[in-house]
Coordinates of C-alpha atoms in Angstrom, one line a residue:
M1447 CA 13.8 -6.8 -16.8
L1448 CA 13.5 -10.6 -16.0
I1449 CA 15.8 -10.7 -13.0
S1450 CA 12.9 -10.9 -10.6
I1451 CA 12.3 -14.5 -11.8
F1452 CA 15.4 -15.4 -9.7
T1453 CA 15.7 -12.6 -7.2
G1454 CA 12.0 -12.8 -6.2
A1455 CA 11.7 -16.6 -6.3
V1456 CA 9.9 -18.3 -3.4
P1457 CA 11.7 -21.6 -2.5
P1458 CA 9.9 -24.4 -0.6
H1459 CA 9.5 -23.2 3.0
L1460 CA 8.4 -24.5 6.4
C1461 CA 7.0 -22.5 9.3
R1462 CA 9.4 -22.7 12.1
S1463 CA 7.6 -23.9 15.3
T1464 CA 8.5 -22.1 18.5
N1465 CA 8.2 -25.4 20.3
T1466 CA 10.4 -27.4 17.9
T1467 CA 14.1 -27.9 17.8
W1468 CA 15.6 -26.5 14.5
P1469 CA 19.4 -27.0 14.3
L1470 CA 19.7 -25.4 10.9
T1471 CA 22.6 -23.6 9.3
A1472 CA 22.5 -20.7 6.9
S1473 CA 23.9 -22.7 4.1
S1474 CA 22.1 -25.9 4.0
D1475 CA 18.7 -27.6 4.3
P1476 CA 17.8 -29.6 7.4
P1477 CA 19.4 -33.0 6.9
N1478 CA 17.1 -35.7 5.5
F1479 CA 14.1 -33.2 5.6
N1480 CA 11.7 -33.3 2.6
F1481 CA 10.4 -29.8 2.1
S1482 CA 7.8 -31.1 -0.3
L1483 CA 5.9 -32.5 2.7
V1484 CA 4.7 -29.1 3.8
T1485 CA 3.1 -28.3 0.3
G1486 CA 1.3 -31.7 0.1
P1487 CA 0.5 -33.7 -3.0
D1488 CA -2.1 -31.1 -4.0
G1489 CA 0.4 -28.3 -3.9
D1490 CA -1.5 -26.4 -1.3
P1491 CA 0.8 -23.5 -0.1
G1492 CA -1.2 -22.9 3.0
R1493 CA 0.4 -26.0 4.6
S1494 CA 3.7 -24.2 4.7
C1495 CA 2.1 -21.2 6.4
S1496 CA 1.3 -22.8 9.7
A1497 CA 3.4 -24.5 12.3
P1498 CA 2.7 -28.2 13.3
G1499 CA 1.3 -28.2 16.8
G1500 CA 1.9 -30.6 19.6
I1501 CA 5.4 -31.7 18.7
P1502 CA 7.6 -29.7 21.2
G1503 CA 11.3 -30.5 21.1
T1504 CA 10.8 -32.9 18.1
P1505 CA 14.1 -34.4 17.1
L1506 CA 15.1 -33.5 13.6
A1507 CA 15.3 -37.1 12.6
Q1508 CA 11.6 -37.5 13.4
L1509 CA 10.6 -34.2 11.8
N1510 CA 9.4 -35.6 8.5
H1511 CA 7.1 -38.1 10.2
S1512 CA 5.8 -35.6 12.7
I1513 CA 4.9 -32.9 10.2
A1514 CA 3.2 -35.6 8.0
L1515 CA 1.0 -36.5 10.9
A1516 CA 0.3 -33.0 11.9
L1517 CA -0.7 -31.9 8.4
S1518 CA -3.1 -34.8 8.2
D1519 CA -5.0 -33.3 11.2
S1520 CA -6.5 -29.9 10.3
H1521 CA -6.7 -29.1 14.1
A1522 CA -3.0 -29.9 14.7
T1523 CA -1.6 -26.6 13.2
E1524 CA -1.2 -23.1 14.6
G1525 CA -0.3 -19.8 13.2
C1526 CA 3.3 -19.3 12.2
Q1527 CA 4.9 -17.3 15.0
G1528 CA 8.6 -18.4 14.8
G1529 CA 9.3 -17.3 11.2
W1530 CA 10.2 -19.6 8.3
E1531 CA 12.9 -22.0 7.2
F1532 CA 13.5 -21.9 3.4
S1533 CA 15.0 -24.7 1.3
K1534 CA 18.4 -23.7 0.0
E1535 CA 18.6 -26.4 -2.6
T1536 CA 18.0 -24.0 -5.5
F1537 CA 18.4 -20.5 -4.0
H1538 CA 20.8 -19.4 -1.3
S1539 CA 18.9 -16.1 -0.8
T1540 CA 16.1 -14.2 -2.5
V1541 CA 14.1 -11.1 -1.8
A1542 CA 11.3 -13.4 -0.6
T1543 CA 13.5 -15.3 1.8
E1544 CA 15.3 -12.3 3.2
W1545 CA 12.1 -10.3 4.0
D1546 CA 9.7 -13.3 4.5
L1547 CA 7.5 -12.4 1.6
V1548 CA 5.4 -15.6 2.0
C1549 CA 1.9 -16.5 3.3
D1550 CA 0.2 -13.4 4.4
H1551 CA 2.8 -11.2 2.8
A1552 CA 3.2 -13.2 -0.5
N1553 CA 1.2 -10.5 -2.3
L1554 CA 4.0 -8.0 -1.6
N1555 CA 6.3 -10.0 -3.9
N1556 CA 3.8 -9.7 -6.8
V1557 CA 3.1 -6.0 -6.1
G1558 CA 6.9 -5.4 -6.4
S1559 CA 6.9 -6.9 -9.9
S1560 CA 3.8 -4.9 -10.9
I1561 CA 5.4 -1.6 -9.7
Y1562 CA 8.5 -2.4 -11.8
M1563 CA 6.2 -3.0 -14.9
F1564 CA 4.4 0.3 -14.1
G1565 CA 7.9 1.9 -14.1
L1566 CA 8.3 0.7 -17.7
L1567 CA 5.0 2.4 -18.6
V1568 CA 5.9 5.7 -16.9
G1569 CA 9.3 5.6 -18.5
A1570 CA 7.9 5.1 -22.0
V1571 CA 5.6 8.1 -21.7
L1572 CA 8.0 10.3 -19.8
F1573 CA 11.3 9.7 -21.7
G1574 CA 9.5 9.5 -25.0
F1575 CA 8.4 13.1 -24.5
L1576 CA 11.8 14.1 -23.2
A1577 CA 13.6 12.5 -26.1
D1578 CA 11.6 14.6 -28.6
K1579 CA 12.6 17.7 -26.6
Y1580 CA 16.3 17.0 -25.6
G1581 CA 17.4 14.4 -28.1
R1582 CA 17.6 10.6 -28.1
R1583 CA 21.4 10.5 -27.4
N1584 CA 21.0 12.5 -24.2
I1585 CA 18.1 10.5 -22.9
I1586 CA 19.9 7.2 -23.6
L1587 CA 22.9 8.4 -21.7
V1588 CA 20.7 9.6 -18.8
G1589 CA 18.8 6.4 -18.8
L1590 CA 21.9 4.2 -18.7
T1591 CA 23.2 6.2 -15.7
I1592 CA 20.0 6.0 -13.8
Q1593 CA 19.6 2.3 -14.6
S1594 CA 23.1 1.3 -13.5
T1595 CA 23.1 3.6 -10.4
C1596 CA 19.7 2.5 -9.1
G1597 CA 20.3 -1.2 -10.2
V1598 CA 23.4 -1.3 -8.0
G1599 CA 21.6 0.5 -5.2
A1600 CA 18.9 -2.1 -5.2
A1601 CA 21.5 -4.7 -4.4
F1602 CA 22.2 -2.8 -1.1
A1603 CA 18.5 -2.0 -0.3
P1604 CA 18.1 -2.0 3.4
N1605 CA 14.3 -3.1 3.2
F1606 CA 11.8 -4.2 0.8
Y1607 CA 10.2 -0.8 0.2
V1608 CA 13.4 0.9 -0.8
Y1609 CA 14.1 -2.1 -3.1
V1610 CA 10.7 -1.8 -4.9
F1611 CA 11.2 2.0 -5.3
L1612 CA 14.7 1.5 -6.8
R1613 CA 13.3 -1.2 -9.1
F1614 CA 10.6 1.2 -10.2
V1615 CA 13.2 3.8 -11.2
V1616 CA 15.1 1.1 -13.0
G1617 CA 12.0 0.2 -14.9
T1618 CA 11.5 3.8 -16.1
A1619 CA 15.2 4.1 -17.1
I1620 CA 15.0 0.8 -19.0
S1621 CA 12.2 2.2 -21.1
A1622 CA 14.3 5.2 -21.9
V1623 CA 17.2 3.1 -23.1
I1624 CA 15.4 0.5 -25.0
M1625 CA 12.9 2.7 -26.7
N1626 CA 15.3 5.4 -27.8
A1627 CA 18.2 3.1 -28.7
F1628 CA 15.9 1.3 -31.1
V1629 CA 14.6 4.5 -32.6
L1630 CA 18.1 6.0 -32.9
G1631 CA 19.4 2.9 -34.6
T1632 CA 16.7 2.7 -37.2
E1633 CA 17.1 6.5 -37.8
W1634 CA 20.7 5.9 -38.8
T1635 CA 19.8 3.0 -41.1
G1636 CA 18.7 3.4 -44.6
S1637 CA 15.1 2.3 -45.4
K1638 CA 16.4 -0.7 -47.4
H1639 CA 18.1 -2.3 -44.3
R1640 CA 15.9 -0.8 -41.5
M1641 CA 14.0 -4.0 -40.9
L1642 CA 17.2 -6.0 -40.7
A1643 CA 18.7 -3.5 -38.1
G1644 CA 15.6 -3.7 -35.9
I1645 CA 15.6 -7.5 -35.9
I1646 CA 19.3 -7.6 -35.1
T1647 CA 18.7 -5.4 -32.2
D1648 CA 16.0 -7.8 -30.9
Y1649 CA 18.4 -10.7 -31.1
F1650 CA 20.3 -9.3 -28.1
F1651 CA 17.2 -9.6 -26.0
G1652 CA 17.4 -13.3 -26.5
F1653 CA 21.2 -13.3 -25.8
G1654 CA 20.3 -11.5 -22.6
Y1655 CA 17.8 -14.2 -21.7
I1656 CA 20.5 -16.9 -22.1
I1657 CA 23.2 -14.9 -20.2
L1658 CA 20.8 -14.3 -17.3
A1659 CA 20.2 -18.0 -17.1
G1660 CA 23.9 -18.7 -16.8
L1661 CA 24.5 -15.9 -14.3
A1662 CA 21.6 -16.9 -12.1
Y1663 CA 22.8 -20.5 -12.1
L1664 CA 26.3 -19.4 -10.9
I1665 CA 25.2 -16.7 -8.5
R1666 CA 22.4 -18.0 -6.1
D1667 CA 22.5 -15.0 -3.7
W1668 CA 20.0 -12.3 -4.9
R1669 CA 22.0 -9.3 -4.0
K1670 CA 25.2 -10.6 -5.7
L1671 CA 23.1 -11.4 -8.8
Q1672 CA 21.5 -8.0 -8.7
L1673 CA 24.9 -6.4 -8.6
A1674 CA 26.3 -8.6 -11.3
I1675 CA 23.7 -7.6 -13.8
S1676 CA 23.7 -3.8 -12.9
A1677 CA 27.3 -2.9 -12.4
P1678 CA 28.4 -3.6 -16.0
G1679 CA 26.1 -0.8 -17.0
F1680 CA 28.9 1.7 -16.0
L1681 CA 31.0 0.3 -18.8
F1682 CA 28.9 2.1 -21.2
I1683 CA 30.3 5.4 -20.1
F1684 CA 32.3 5.3 -23.4
Y1685 CA 28.9 6.0 -25.2
I1686 CA 29.6 9.7 -24.3
W1687 CA 32.3 9.7 -26.9
V1688 CA 30.9 7.3 -29.6
L1689 CA 27.2 7.5 -29.5
P1690 CA 26.0 9.9 -32.2
K1691 CA 23.1 12.3 -32.0
S1692 CA 20.1 11.8 -34.2
A1693 CA 20.5 13.6 -37.5
R1694 CA 16.7 13.5 -38.0
W1695 CA 16.2 15.2 -34.6
L1696 CA 18.8 17.8 -35.3
M1697 CA 17.0 18.7 -38.6
A1698 CA 13.6 18.7 -36.8
N1699 CA 15.1 21.3 -34.4
Q1700 CA 16.5 23.3 -37.2
R1701 CA 20.2 22.5 -36.3
Y1702 CA 21.0 21.8 -40.0
E1703 CA 24.7 22.3 -40.0
E1704 CA 25.2 19.8 -37.1
A1705 CA 23.0 17.3 -38.9
M1706 CA 25.0 17.6 -42.1
D1707 CA 28.3 17.3 -40.3
L1708 CA 27.1 14.1 -38.9
V1709 CA 25.9 12.8 -42.2
R1710 CA 29.3 13.7 -43.7
K1711 CA 31.1 11.7 -41.1
A1712 CA 28.7 8.8 -41.7
A1713 CA 29.3 8.9 -45.4
L1714 CA 33.1 9.0 -44.9
M1715 CA 32.9 5.9 -42.5
N1716 CA 30.6 4.0 -44.9
G1717 CA 32.5 4.9 -48.1
K1718 CA 29.4 6.4 -49.7
P1719 CA 29.3 9.4 -52.0
L1720 CA 28.9 12.6 -50.1
R1721 CA 26.7 14.3 -52.7
E1722 CA 24.0 11.6 -52.2
D1723 CA 23.9 12.1 -48.5
I1724 CA 23.7 15.9 -48.8
E1725 CA 20.7 15.5 -51.1
I1726 CA 19.2 13.3 -48.4
C1727 CA 19.7 16.0 -45.8
Q1728 CA 18.0 18.5 -48.1
G1729 CA 15.1 16.1 -48.4
Y1730 CA 14.9 15.9 -44.6
K1731 CA 15.0 19.6 -44.4
D1732 CA 12.0 19.9 -46.8
M1733 CA 10.2 17.2 -45.0
V1734 CA 10.6 19.0 -41.7
K1735 CA 9.2 22.1 -43.1
I1736 CA 6.1 20.2 -44.2
E1737 CA 5.8 18.5 -40.8
E1738 CA 6.0 21.9 -39.1
R1739 CA 2.9 23.0 -41.0
T1740 CA 0.9 19.9 -40.0
K1741 CA 1.4 19.1 -36.3
H1742 CA 0.1 15.7 -35.2
T1743 CA -1.0 14.6 -31.7
V1744 CA -2.0 11.3 -30.2
I1745 CA -5.7 12.2 -31.0
D1746 CA -4.9 11.7 -34.6
L1747 CA -4.6 7.9 -34.0
V1748 CA -8.4 7.8 -33.3
R1749 CA -9.7 10.8 -35.1
T1750 CA -11.0 9.0 -38.3
P1751 CA -13.1 5.8 -38.4
K1752 CA -10.4 3.8 -40.4
M1753 CA -7.5 5.1 -38.3
R1754 CA -9.5 4.5 -35.1
R1755 CA -10.2 0.9 -36.1
S1756 CA -6.5 0.2 -37.1
S1757 CA -5.2 1.8 -33.9
L1758 CA -7.6 -0.1 -31.6
I1759 CA -6.7 -3.3 -33.2
M1760 CA -3.0 -2.7 -32.7
F1761 CA -3.5 -1.6 -29.1
Y1762 CA -5.4 -4.8 -28.4
L1763 CA -2.7 -7.0 -30.1
W1764 CA 0.1 -5.4 -28.2
F1765 CA -1.8 -5.8 -24.9
V1766 CA -2.5 -9.4 -25.5
N1767 CA 0.9 -10.4 -26.7
V1768 CA 2.7 -8.6 -23.8
L1769 CA 0.2 -10.0 -21.3
V1770 CA 0.9 -13.7 -22.6
Y1771 CA 4.6 -13.1 -23.1
Y1772 CA 5.4 -11.8 -19.7
G1773 CA 2.8 -13.9 -18.1
L1774 CA 4.8 -17.0 -19.2
S1775 CA 8.3 -15.5 -18.9
L1776 CA 7.7 -14.3 -15.3
N1777 CA 6.3 -17.6 -14.1
I1778 CA 8.7 -20.1 -15.5
S1779 CA 9.1 -21.5 -12.0
D1780 CA 5.6 -23.0 -12.4
F1781 CA 6.7 -25.1 -15.4
G1782 CA 7.9 -28.0 -13.2
M1783 CA 11.4 -28.1 -14.7
S1784 CA 14.6 -26.6 -13.5
I1785 CA 14.1 -22.8 -13.4
Y1786 CA 17.6 -22.3 -15.0
L1787 CA 16.9 -24.8 -17.8
T1788 CA 13.5 -23.3 -18.6
Q1789 CA 15.1 -19.8 -18.7
L1790 CA 17.6 -21.0 -21.1
I1791 CA 15.0 -22.6 -23.4
F1792 CA 13.0 -19.4 -23.4
G1793 CA 16.1 -17.6 -24.5
L1794 CA 17.1 -20.1 -27.2
V1795 CA 13.5 -20.0 -28.6
E1796 CA 13.8 -16.2 -29.2
M1797 CA 16.5 -16.8 -31.8
P1798 CA 14.5 -18.8 -34.5
A1799 CA 11.4 -16.6 -33.7
R1800 CA 13.4 -13.4 -34.7
T1801 CA 14.8 -15.1 -37.8
I1802 CA 11.4 -16.1 -39.1
T1803 CA 10.3 -12.5 -39.1
L1804 CA 13.1 -11.8 -41.6
F1805 CA 11.2 -13.7 -44.1
T1806 CA 7.7 -13.0 -43.2
L1807 CA 7.8 -9.2 -42.9
N1808 CA 8.5 -8.7 -46.6
H1809 CA 5.3 -10.6 -47.4
S1810 CA 1.7 -10.2 -46.2
R1811 CA 2.1 -8.9 -42.7
R1812 CA -1.6 -9.4 -42.0
V1813 CA -1.5 -13.1 -42.9
S1814 CA 1.7 -13.7 -40.9
Q1815 CA 0.2 -11.8 -37.8
I1816 CA -2.9 -14.0 -37.9
A1817 CA -0.8 -17.2 -38.4
F1818 CA 1.4 -16.5 -35.4
L1819 CA -1.5 -15.4 -33.2
A1820 CA -3.3 -18.6 -34.1
V1821 CA -0.3 -20.8 -33.4
G1822 CA 0.4 -19.1 -30.1
G1823 CA -3.3 -19.2 -29.0
L1824 CA -3.6 -22.8 -29.9
A1825 CA -0.4 -23.6 -27.9
C1826 CA -1.8 -21.8 -24.8
L1827 CA -5.2 -23.7 -25.2
L1828 CA -3.5 -27.0 -25.4
T1829 CA -1.8 -26.5 -22.0
V1830 CA -5.3 -27.2 -20.5
F1831 CA -4.9 -30.9 -21.5
I1832 CA -1.6 -31.3 -19.9
P1833 CA -2.1 -33.7 -16.9
D1834 CA -2.0 -32.2 -13.5
D1835 CA 0.8 -34.7 -12.3
T1836 CA 3.2 -33.7 -15.0
E1837 CA 5.1 -31.3 -12.8
R1838 CA 5.6 -33.9 -10.1
N1839 CA 6.7 -36.5 -12.7
L1840 CA 9.3 -34.0 -14.1
Q1841 CA 10.6 -33.3 -10.7
D1842 CA 11.0 -37.1 -10.1
V1843 CA 13.0 -37.4 -13.3
E1844 CA 15.3 -34.6 -12.2

């Protein structure tokens, strides 16, 4: 989900002048060349989108000085006709460097991320419906297959448009897996421990954050990194034999004997009295009959004034939280620190955040929600007072 932070990163770059000598190699930056010159002290990216004019055949040793002089004269630049040279100090290869998604084409990189997020939305709607119809186990297996296959395919994409399409499909599949795996896990957990099961599941999101930071640090080529995070998905083929169906879904579809067989196996594995579980199954059976008489739709979320108010508040809270969360997570390159260190810190922060919820969910959820929103909002507002030169100072320290 967050792989685009690294695969779509845009390193410092310089427009290659058609009149300038560029003895560059594919594995290193120009010797003694300072790429920060082309962005200038104000961070203006436009300076890296035009070629310094009037310096034909400039020796590389004089390039820093020549570009600095050219950039000081607004009339000394021309459009970039010779392509770009990218710094390889942090990344050896990214989607942006391979397909020149900078300057006039920079928006394509952002569009690619937006299309991926749109895939998450489509997957949530599509596979949510299909899971109710065909079962959560089946949809999880299908989602894992699609995610792994298209993820590996993206590593071999011949052009940007094929890459974006495959990422869109991966996004839909990720929604299928995450959403249904969470629901299936909680359905097989007793009400007493259901909250704990949900939070433990969320811990692995933080672990993924941390692992991604390490993998990205070790693998600087975007295709190899994409392959490294996608190919392991095929290891989950053993889920075909171990992943159980949803007893609740079986009951809802009047497959009572299958549901009771699964409950018997669960009781035997957990060392629980079988009689108690059979009574639970009978309770599910009675509940399903009641639900069949009262079918609900999405409209019920906004049908009554009280329900409508609660639903709209929750919709807004989810929207704002996701907007801020992914707005920060997908832009860690703008924090002024090492992108790998920032990613690691973001992953580590997830752990205490999940742990705190273990103690707050059993108390006033409204109060804790207000408190967390207030703290998060205040932290965002305080960033306004951070000096503009902080990023440059951090880079100097590094």
